[in-house]
Coordinates of C-alpha atoms and ligand atoms in Angstrom, one line a residue:
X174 CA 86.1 95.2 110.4
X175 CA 88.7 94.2 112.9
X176 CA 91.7 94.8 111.3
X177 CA 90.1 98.5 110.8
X178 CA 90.0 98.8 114.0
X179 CA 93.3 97.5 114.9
X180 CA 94.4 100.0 112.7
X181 CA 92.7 103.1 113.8
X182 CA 93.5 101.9 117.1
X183 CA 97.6 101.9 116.3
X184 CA 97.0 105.0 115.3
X185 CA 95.7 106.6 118.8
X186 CA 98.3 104.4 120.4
X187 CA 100.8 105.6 118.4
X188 CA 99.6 109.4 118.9
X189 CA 99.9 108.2 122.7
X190 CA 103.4 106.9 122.0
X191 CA 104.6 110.1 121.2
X192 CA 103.7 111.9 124.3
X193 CA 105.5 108.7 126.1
X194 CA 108.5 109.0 123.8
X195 CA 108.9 112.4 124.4
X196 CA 108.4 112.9 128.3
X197 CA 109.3 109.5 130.0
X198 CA 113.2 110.0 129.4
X199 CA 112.8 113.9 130.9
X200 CA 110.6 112.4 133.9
X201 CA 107.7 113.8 133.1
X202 CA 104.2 112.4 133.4
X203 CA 102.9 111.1 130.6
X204 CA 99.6 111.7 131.1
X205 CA 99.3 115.5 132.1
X206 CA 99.5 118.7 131.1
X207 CA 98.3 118.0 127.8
X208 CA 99.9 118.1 124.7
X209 CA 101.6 121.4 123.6
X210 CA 103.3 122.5 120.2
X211 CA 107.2 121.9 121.3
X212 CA 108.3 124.8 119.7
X213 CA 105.6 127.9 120.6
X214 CA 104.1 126.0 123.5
X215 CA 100.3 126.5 122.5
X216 CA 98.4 124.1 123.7
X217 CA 97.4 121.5 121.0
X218 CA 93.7 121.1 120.3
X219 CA 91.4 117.7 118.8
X220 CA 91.9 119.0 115.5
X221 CA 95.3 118.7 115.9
X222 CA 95.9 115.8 117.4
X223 CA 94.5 113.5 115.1
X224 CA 96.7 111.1 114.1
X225 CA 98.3 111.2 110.9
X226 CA 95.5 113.7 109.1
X227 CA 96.4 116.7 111.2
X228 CA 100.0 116.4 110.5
X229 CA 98.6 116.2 106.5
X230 CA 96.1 118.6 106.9
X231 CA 98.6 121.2 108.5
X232 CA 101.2 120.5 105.7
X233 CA 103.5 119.5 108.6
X234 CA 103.7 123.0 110.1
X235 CA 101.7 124.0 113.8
X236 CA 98.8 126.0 113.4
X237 CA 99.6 128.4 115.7
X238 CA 103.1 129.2 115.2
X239 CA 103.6 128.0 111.3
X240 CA 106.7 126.2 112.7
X241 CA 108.1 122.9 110.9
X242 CA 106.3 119.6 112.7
X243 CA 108.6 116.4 113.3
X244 CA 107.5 114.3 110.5
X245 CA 108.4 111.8 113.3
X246 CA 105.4 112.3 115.0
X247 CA 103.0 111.1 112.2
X248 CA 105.9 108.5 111.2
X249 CA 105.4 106.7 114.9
X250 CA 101.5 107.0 114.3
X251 CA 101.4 104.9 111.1
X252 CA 104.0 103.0 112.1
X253 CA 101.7 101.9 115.2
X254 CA 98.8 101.8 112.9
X255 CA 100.6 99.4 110.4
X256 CA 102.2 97.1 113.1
X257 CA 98.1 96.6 114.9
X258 CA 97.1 95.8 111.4
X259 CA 99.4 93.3 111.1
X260 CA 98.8 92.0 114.7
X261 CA 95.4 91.2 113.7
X262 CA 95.6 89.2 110.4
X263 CA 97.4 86.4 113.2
X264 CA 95.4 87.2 116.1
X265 CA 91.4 87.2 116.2
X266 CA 89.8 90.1 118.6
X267 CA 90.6 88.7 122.2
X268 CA 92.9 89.0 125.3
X269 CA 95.7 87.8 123.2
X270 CA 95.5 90.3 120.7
X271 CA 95.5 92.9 123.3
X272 CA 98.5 91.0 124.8
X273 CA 100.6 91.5 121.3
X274 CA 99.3 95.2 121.0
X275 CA 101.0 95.9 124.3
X276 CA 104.2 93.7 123.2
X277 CA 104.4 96.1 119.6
X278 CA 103.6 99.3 122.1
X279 CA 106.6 98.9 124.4
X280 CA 108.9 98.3 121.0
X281 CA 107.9 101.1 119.0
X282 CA 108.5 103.2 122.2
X283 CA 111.6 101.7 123.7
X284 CA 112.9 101.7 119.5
X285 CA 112.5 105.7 119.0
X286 CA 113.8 106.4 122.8
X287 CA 116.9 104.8 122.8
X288 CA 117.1 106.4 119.1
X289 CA 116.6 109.7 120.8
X290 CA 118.4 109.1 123.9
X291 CA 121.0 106.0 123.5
X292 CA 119.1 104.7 126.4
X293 CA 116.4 102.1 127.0
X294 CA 114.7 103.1 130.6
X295 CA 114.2 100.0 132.9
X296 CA 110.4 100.9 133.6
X297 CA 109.5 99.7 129.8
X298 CA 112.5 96.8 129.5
X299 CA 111.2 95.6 132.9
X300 CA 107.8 96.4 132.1
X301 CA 107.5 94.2 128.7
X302 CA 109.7 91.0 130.5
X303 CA 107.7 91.1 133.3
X304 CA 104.3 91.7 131.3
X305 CA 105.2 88.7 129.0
X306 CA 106.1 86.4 132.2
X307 CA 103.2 87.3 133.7
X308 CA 100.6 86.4 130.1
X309 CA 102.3 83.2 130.3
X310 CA 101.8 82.4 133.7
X311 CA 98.6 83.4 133.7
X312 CA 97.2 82.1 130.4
X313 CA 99.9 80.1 128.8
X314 CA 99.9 83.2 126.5
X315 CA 102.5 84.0 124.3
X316 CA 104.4 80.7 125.7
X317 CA 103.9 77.9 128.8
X318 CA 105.7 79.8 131.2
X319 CA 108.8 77.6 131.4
X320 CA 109.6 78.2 128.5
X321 CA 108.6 82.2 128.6
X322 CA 111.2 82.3 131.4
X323 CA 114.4 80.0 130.3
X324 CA 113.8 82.2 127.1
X325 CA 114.4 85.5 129.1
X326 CA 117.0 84.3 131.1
X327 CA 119.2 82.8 128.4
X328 CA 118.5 85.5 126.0
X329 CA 119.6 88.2 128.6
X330 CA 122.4 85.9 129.9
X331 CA 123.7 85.0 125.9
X332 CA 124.3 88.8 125.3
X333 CA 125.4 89.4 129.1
X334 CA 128.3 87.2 127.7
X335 CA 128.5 88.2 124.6
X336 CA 129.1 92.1 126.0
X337 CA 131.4 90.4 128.9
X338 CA 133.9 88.8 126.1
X339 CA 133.8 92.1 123.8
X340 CA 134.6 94.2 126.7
X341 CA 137.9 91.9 127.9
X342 CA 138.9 92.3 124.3
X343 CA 138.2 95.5 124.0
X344 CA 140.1 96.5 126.9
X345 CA 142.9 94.0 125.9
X346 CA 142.4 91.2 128.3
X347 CA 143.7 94.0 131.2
X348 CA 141.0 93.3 134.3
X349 CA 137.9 95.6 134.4
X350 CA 136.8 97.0 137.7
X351 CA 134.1 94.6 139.3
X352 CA 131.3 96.5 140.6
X353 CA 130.2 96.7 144.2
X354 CA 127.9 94.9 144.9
X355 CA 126.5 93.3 141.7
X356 CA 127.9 93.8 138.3
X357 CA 129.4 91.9 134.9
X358 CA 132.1 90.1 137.6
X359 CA 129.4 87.8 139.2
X360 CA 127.6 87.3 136.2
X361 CA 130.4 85.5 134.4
X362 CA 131.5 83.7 137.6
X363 CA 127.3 83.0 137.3
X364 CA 127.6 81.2 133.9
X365 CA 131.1 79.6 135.1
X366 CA 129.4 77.6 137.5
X367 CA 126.4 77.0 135.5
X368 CA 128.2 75.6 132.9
X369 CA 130.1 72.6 135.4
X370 CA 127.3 72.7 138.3
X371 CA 123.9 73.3 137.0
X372 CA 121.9 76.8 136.5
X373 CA 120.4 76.3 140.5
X374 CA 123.9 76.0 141.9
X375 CA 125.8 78.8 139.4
X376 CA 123.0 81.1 140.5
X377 CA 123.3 80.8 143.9
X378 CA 127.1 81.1 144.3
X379 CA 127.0 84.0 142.3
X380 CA 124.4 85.3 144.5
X381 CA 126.2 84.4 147.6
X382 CA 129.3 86.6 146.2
X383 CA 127.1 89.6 145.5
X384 CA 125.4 89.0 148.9
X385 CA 129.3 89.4 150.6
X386 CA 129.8 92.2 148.1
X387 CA 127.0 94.2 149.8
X388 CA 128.2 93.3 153.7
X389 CA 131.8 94.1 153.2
X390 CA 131.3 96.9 150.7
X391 CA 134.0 95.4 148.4
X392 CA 133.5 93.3 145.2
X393 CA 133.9 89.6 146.3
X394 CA 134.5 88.2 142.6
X395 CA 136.5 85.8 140.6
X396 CA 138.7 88.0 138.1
X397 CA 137.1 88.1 134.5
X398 CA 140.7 87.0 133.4
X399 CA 139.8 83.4 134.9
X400 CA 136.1 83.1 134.4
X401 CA 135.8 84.1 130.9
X402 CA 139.1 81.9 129.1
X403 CA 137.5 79.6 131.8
X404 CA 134.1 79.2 130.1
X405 CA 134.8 77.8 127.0
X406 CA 137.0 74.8 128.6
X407 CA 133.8 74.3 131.0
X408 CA 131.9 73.6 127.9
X409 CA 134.2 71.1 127.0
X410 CA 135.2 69.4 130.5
X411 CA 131.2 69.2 131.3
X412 CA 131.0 65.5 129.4
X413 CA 133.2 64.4 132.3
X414 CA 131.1 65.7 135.0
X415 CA 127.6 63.8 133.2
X416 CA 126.6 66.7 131.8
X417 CA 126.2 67.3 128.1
X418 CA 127.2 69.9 125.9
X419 CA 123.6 71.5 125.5
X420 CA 123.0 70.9 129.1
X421 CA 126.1 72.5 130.3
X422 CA 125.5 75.3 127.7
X423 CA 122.0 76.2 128.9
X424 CA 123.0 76.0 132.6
X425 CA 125.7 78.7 131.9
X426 CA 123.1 80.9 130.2
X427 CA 120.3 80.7 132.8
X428 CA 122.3 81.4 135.7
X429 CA 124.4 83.9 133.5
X430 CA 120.8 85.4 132.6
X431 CA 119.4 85.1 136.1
X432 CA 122.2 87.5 137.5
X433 CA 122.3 90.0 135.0
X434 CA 118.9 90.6 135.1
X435 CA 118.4 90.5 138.7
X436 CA 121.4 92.9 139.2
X437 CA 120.0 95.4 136.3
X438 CA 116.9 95.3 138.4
X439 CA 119.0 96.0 141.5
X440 CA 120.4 99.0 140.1
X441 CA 117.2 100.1 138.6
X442 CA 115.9 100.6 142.3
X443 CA 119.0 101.0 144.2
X444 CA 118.4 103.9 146.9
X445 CA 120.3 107.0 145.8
X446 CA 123.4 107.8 147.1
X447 CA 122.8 110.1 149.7
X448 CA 123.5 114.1 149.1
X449 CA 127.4 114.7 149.6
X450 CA 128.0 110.9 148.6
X451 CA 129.8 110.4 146.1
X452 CA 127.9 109.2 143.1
X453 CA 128.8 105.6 141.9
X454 CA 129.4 105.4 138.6
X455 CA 126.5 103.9 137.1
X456 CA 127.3 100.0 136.8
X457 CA 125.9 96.9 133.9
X458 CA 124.6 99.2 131.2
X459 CA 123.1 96.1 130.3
X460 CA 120.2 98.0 128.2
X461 CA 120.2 95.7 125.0
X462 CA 120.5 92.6 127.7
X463 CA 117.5 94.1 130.0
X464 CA 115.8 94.2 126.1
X465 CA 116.8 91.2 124.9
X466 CA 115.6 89.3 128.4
X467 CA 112.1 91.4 127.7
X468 CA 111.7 89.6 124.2
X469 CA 113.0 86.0 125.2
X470 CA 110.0 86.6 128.0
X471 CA 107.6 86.6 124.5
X472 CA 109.7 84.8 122.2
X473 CA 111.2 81.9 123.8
X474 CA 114.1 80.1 122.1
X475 CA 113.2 82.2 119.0
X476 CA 115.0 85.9 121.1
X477 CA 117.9 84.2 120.0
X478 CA 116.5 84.8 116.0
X479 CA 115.7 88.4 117.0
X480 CA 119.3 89.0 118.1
X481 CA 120.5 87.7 114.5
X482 CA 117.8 89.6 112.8
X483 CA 119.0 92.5 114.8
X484 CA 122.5 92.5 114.1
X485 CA 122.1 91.4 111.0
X486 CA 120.0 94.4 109.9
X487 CA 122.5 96.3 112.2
X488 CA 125.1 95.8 109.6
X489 CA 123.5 96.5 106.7
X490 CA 121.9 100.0 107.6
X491 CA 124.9 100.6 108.8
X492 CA 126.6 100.1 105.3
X493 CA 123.9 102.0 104.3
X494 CA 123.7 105.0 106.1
X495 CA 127.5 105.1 106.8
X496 CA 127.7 108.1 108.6
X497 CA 124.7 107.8 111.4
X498 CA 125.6 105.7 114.5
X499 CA 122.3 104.4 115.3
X500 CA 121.9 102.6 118.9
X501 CA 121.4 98.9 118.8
X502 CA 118.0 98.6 120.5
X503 CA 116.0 99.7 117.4
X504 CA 117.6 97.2 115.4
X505 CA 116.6 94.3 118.2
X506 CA 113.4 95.4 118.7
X507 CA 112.6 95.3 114.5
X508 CA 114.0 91.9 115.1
X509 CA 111.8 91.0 117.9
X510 CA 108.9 91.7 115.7
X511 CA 109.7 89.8 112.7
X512 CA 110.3 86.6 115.2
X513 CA 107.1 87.1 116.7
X514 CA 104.9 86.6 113.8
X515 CA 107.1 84.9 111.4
X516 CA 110.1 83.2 113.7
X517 CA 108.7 79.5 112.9
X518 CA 108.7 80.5 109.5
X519 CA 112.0 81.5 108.6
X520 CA 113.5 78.5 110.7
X521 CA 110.8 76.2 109.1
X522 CA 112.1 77.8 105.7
X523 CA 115.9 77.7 106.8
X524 CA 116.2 73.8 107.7
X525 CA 114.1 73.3 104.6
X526 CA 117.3 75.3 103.0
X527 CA 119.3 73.0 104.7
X528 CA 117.8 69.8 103.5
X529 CA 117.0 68.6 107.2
Ligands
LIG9 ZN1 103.6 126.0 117.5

């Protein structure tokens, strides 16, 4: 009986999802007017809103206009459906389900807009990290709540990096512009100082400089062209200054983590510039970090899986389907849900690979 429910009730989330997909990146309200037919604007009835069967029933075309549907429409549907089903063979019916439902909701949504918009809008990154920090500090659900947060903030601060170092490369090592007052600048001076003084005092330099940033109105920053070539010689001075390796290491990801995502959040819900201002250039794009944060929130260590699963199967759609650049937050959040139910199994199964 209960994974029938689950099931059915993917599928009304996944109709639901739609209506979210669609209207959240056009500012709309996702809630009213009710649904119409995109193409002749008729209002949509029950009959054809029922997920999956009216799309089969209608032979994929609107009853009122005999225009093609999206087969994407019944596509998120199932795909809902099948992902609840799932949910439930690991989770029995229970707050915790209801937690994992909402994990899979915000995917499959954040998955099909960033498809649709090459964007991944900070209300639903923000909303799952903060969701799955919340669970766990309330009920220890999906992690203890340490752990739920060093998760997020070294997920979110080991791809913060990893974008830092491909952008100096990318732009041949010449110095990028820091942002005023928070950006990528203060996040690698954040995981400089982690790395030789501890995540608590990285942090709060970093925060000091982006504090002076936003009083002068200039970026008060180290140069990326010393913190980043800096980094790696941290890791291996911090052994002289009684830290270990893994220590030093984590310290440069949480306070690397810790800025990234409180600056994203900063310039979620900056005021806007006022009218006849000139409009700053939005900074940190930071999207797949914000993401990335949001499933080390429910995955713990294991984010770090997702982000392999992710570019893994990154590279081998992309070998197969050549010729469509597909965004990279799909590709994460299919990773975030193979490490949610089956993380401790493939690492289990790898070390057992390994002998260990
Ligand atoms: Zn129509």
């Amino acid at each position: 009986m209960w994974p029938l429910f689950a099931l059915f009730l993917g599928l009304a989330v996944g109709s639901f999802l739609n209506v979210v997909i669609h209207r959240l990146p056009r500012g709309e309200s996702v809630v009213y007017p009710p649904s119409r037919c995109p193409q002749c604007g008729h209002r949509l009835g029950p009959w054809d809103l029922v997920p999956v069967l009216s799309y089969l029933a209608l032979k994929g075309r609107c009853r009122y206009c005999a225009r093609p549907i999206s087969p994407r429409y019944p596509l998120v549907e199932a795909l809902t459906g099948g992902l609840f089903l799932l949910a439930s063979l690991f989770y029995p019916p229970g707050v915790e389900a209801l937690l994992v439902f909402l994990f899979l909701a915000f995917l499959v949504a954040l998955a099909f807009i960033d498809v649709d918009t090459f964007e991944l809008p900070d209300p639903l990154t923000y909303g799952l990290l903060f969701l799955g920090l919340l669970a766990s500090w309330a009920l220890a659900f999906p992690l203890p709540f340490r752990e739920s947060l060093d998760g997020s903030l070294m997920a979110a601060g080991g791809l913060a990096l990893v974008a830092g170092y491909g952008n100096f490369f990318l732009r041949r090592f010449r110095e990028g512009r820091a942002e005023v007052p928070v950006g990528p600048h203060q996040v690698h001076m954040a995981a400089l100082f982690g790395a030789l003084l501890g995540p608590g005092v990285g942090m709060a330099l970093a925060f000091l400089a982006w504090a002076l940033s936003a009083r002068t109105g200039r970026a008060v920053a180290l140069p990326d062209r010393l913190t980043l070539p800096l980094l790696p010689l941290a890791f291996l001075l911090a052994p002289a200054l009684g830290l270990d390796f893994l220590e030093s290491l984590k310290g440069s990801l949480l306070a690397a983590g810790g800025l990234a995502l409180a600056g994203g959040l900063y310039w979620a819900f900056r005021p806007l510039p006022e009218e006849g201002e000139e409009e700053e250039p939005v900074a940190m794009g930071y999207g797949d970090v914000k993401l990335l944060g949001a499933l080390g929130a429910w995955l713990g260590p294991y984010a770090f899986l997702a982000l392999f699963l992710g570019v893994f199967a990154g590279a081998l759609l992309g070998l197969l389907l050549r010729q469509r650049k597909l965004p990279f937050g799909p590709y994460l959040a299919l990773g975030g849900v193979v490490a949610f139910f089956f993380g401790e199994a493939l690492w289990g199964a790898y070390l057992r690979l390994l002998g260990v």
